[in-house]
GROMACS .gro file of C-alpha atoms in nm:
model
  104
    1MET     CA    1   0.697   0.375   0.801
    2GLY     CA    2   0.630   0.037   0.726
    3SER     CA    3   0.650  -0.222   0.424
    4GLY     CA    4   0.644   0.044   0.172
    5SER     CA    5   0.913   0.260   0.339
    6LEU     CA    6   1.174   0.188   0.074
    7ASN     CA    7   0.955   0.305  -0.209
    8ALA     CA    8   0.857   0.615  -0.008
    9MET     CA    9   1.231   0.702   0.077
   10SER     CA   10   1.321   0.687  -0.299
   11VAL     CA   11   1.073   0.958  -0.348
   12PHE     CA   12   1.198   1.165  -0.045
   13GLU     CA   13   1.555   1.137  -0.155
   14SER     CA   14   1.475   1.242  -0.524
   15SER     CA   15   1.238   1.507  -0.453
   16TRP     CA   16   1.349   1.671  -0.122
   17ARG     CA   17   1.509   2.019  -0.151
   18PRO     CA   18   1.551   2.303   0.093
   19ASN     CA   19   1.278   2.564   0.148
   20LEU     CA   20   0.994   2.357   0.029
   21THR     CA   21   0.685   2.531   0.089
   22ARG     CA   22   0.399   2.367   0.304
   23ASP     CA   23   0.198   2.260  -0.026
   24GLU     CA   24   0.527   2.138  -0.190
   25ALA     CA   25   0.609   1.916   0.109
   26VAL     CA   26   0.249   1.788   0.140
   27GLU     CA   27   0.258   1.695  -0.202
   28MET     CA   28   0.603   1.538  -0.174
   29VAL     CA   29   0.471   1.330   0.128
   30LYS     CA   30   0.167   1.223  -0.071
   31ASP     CA   31   0.376   1.110  -0.364
   32ALA     CA   32   0.597   0.916  -0.142
   33ILE     CA   33   0.307   0.732   0.036
   34GLU     CA   34   0.129   0.640  -0.317
   35ALA     CA   35   0.467   0.490  -0.400
   36GLY     CA   36   0.447   0.271  -0.113
   37ILE     CA   37   0.086   0.200  -0.192
   38PHE     CA   38   0.147   0.119  -0.538
   39ASN     CA   39   0.476  -0.087  -0.504
   40ASP     CA   40   0.403  -0.291  -0.200
   41LEU     CA   41   0.125  -0.539  -0.166
   42GLY     CA   42   0.116  -0.493   0.213
   43SER     CA   43   0.054  -0.113   0.204
   44GLY     CA   44  -0.290   0.064   0.253
   45SER     CA   45  -0.515   0.242   0.019
   46ASN     CA   46  -0.520   0.601   0.113
   47VAL     CA   47  -0.300   0.895   0.230
   48ASP     CA   48  -0.339   1.092   0.554
   49VAL     CA   49  -0.119   1.368   0.622
   50CYS     CA   50  -0.021   1.552   0.949
   51VAL     CA   51   0.161   1.877   0.922
   52ILE     CA   52   0.345   2.003   1.223
   53THR     CA   53   0.459   2.335   1.236
   54LYS     CA   54   0.597   2.545   1.536
   55ASP     CA   55   0.243   2.670   1.608
   56ASN     CA   56   0.025   2.412   1.483
   57VAL     CA   57  -0.067   2.061   1.423
   58GLU     CA   58  -0.298   1.989   1.138
   59TYR     CA   59  -0.436   1.642   1.040
   60ILE     CA   60  -0.554   1.620   0.675
   61CYS     CA   61  -0.746   1.288   0.671
   62GLY     CA   62  -0.815   1.138   0.343
   63HIS     CA   63  -0.583   1.390   0.165
   64SER     CA   64  -0.560   1.135  -0.134
   65GLN     CA   65  -0.750   0.814  -0.206
   66PRO     CA   66  -0.554   0.683  -0.515
   67ASN     CA   67  -0.654   0.327  -0.463
   68GLU     CA   68  -1.002   0.320  -0.348
   69ARG     CA   69  -1.174   0.005  -0.308
   70VAL     CA   70  -1.472  -0.106  -0.537
   71ALA     CA   71  -1.719  -0.344  -0.564
   72LYS     CA   72  -1.588  -0.678  -0.708
   73GLU     CA   73  -1.702  -0.753  -1.073
   74GLN     CA   74  -1.776  -1.101  -0.997
   75SER     CA   75  -1.755  -1.359  -0.724
   76TYR     CA   76  -1.421  -1.534  -0.676
   77ARG     CA   77  -1.561  -1.831  -0.469
   78PHE     CA   78  -1.485  -2.155  -0.595
   79ALA     CA   79  -1.656  -2.481  -0.539
   80ALA     CA   80  -1.471  -2.749  -0.324
   81GLY     CA   81  -1.255  -2.985  -0.515
   82THR     CA   82  -1.211  -2.726  -0.808
   83THR     CA   83  -0.831  -2.697  -0.754
   84GLU     CA   84  -0.622  -3.009  -0.726
   85PHE     CA   85  -0.400  -3.032  -0.434
   86ILE     CA   86  -0.095  -3.275  -0.477
   87GLY     CA   87   0.040  -3.339  -0.129
   88SER     CA   88   0.230  -3.115   0.105
   89LYS     CA   89   0.567  -3.005   0.050
   90ALA     CA   90   0.714  -3.232   0.320
   91GLY     CA   91   0.537  -3.525   0.147
   92ALA     CA   92   0.678  -3.420  -0.194
   93GLN     CA   93   1.033  -3.392  -0.037
   94ALA     CA   94   0.989  -3.756   0.093
   95GLY     CA   95   0.879  -3.876  -0.263
   96GLY     CA   96   0.522  -3.884  -0.201
   97ALA     CA   97   0.329  -3.722  -0.504
   98ALA     CA   98  -0.010  -3.897  -0.411
   99ALA     CA   99  -0.317  -3.664  -0.444
  100MET     CA  100  -0.490  -3.582  -0.115
  101ASP     CA  101  -0.878  -3.548  -0.074
  102VAL     CA  102  -0.916  -3.229   0.104
  103SER     CA  103  -1.300  -3.190   0.041
  104ALA     CA  104  -1.409  -3.297   0.380
   0.00000   0.00000   0.00000
């Protein structure tokens, strides 16, 4: 697991119980991964599941797509110079607060 693992672990710790059915376990894993997706900006947007049993390996790609990407409602491009830039952090620490022209 990655950056959403703490969120996922909280679901595992609160939902796991002995003798889960296959479907219950898949649902718990889906909920755990979705917790990572929705509570961590670095996590993905869909849930793929792999069910491993003694006799079989089953891949379920696209099991859940809770955060599908859609077309943007508008353009988020801004003309150069729209946002003022007031020096760098190093310059501000040295007492420099003069505006810098970064439009070139």
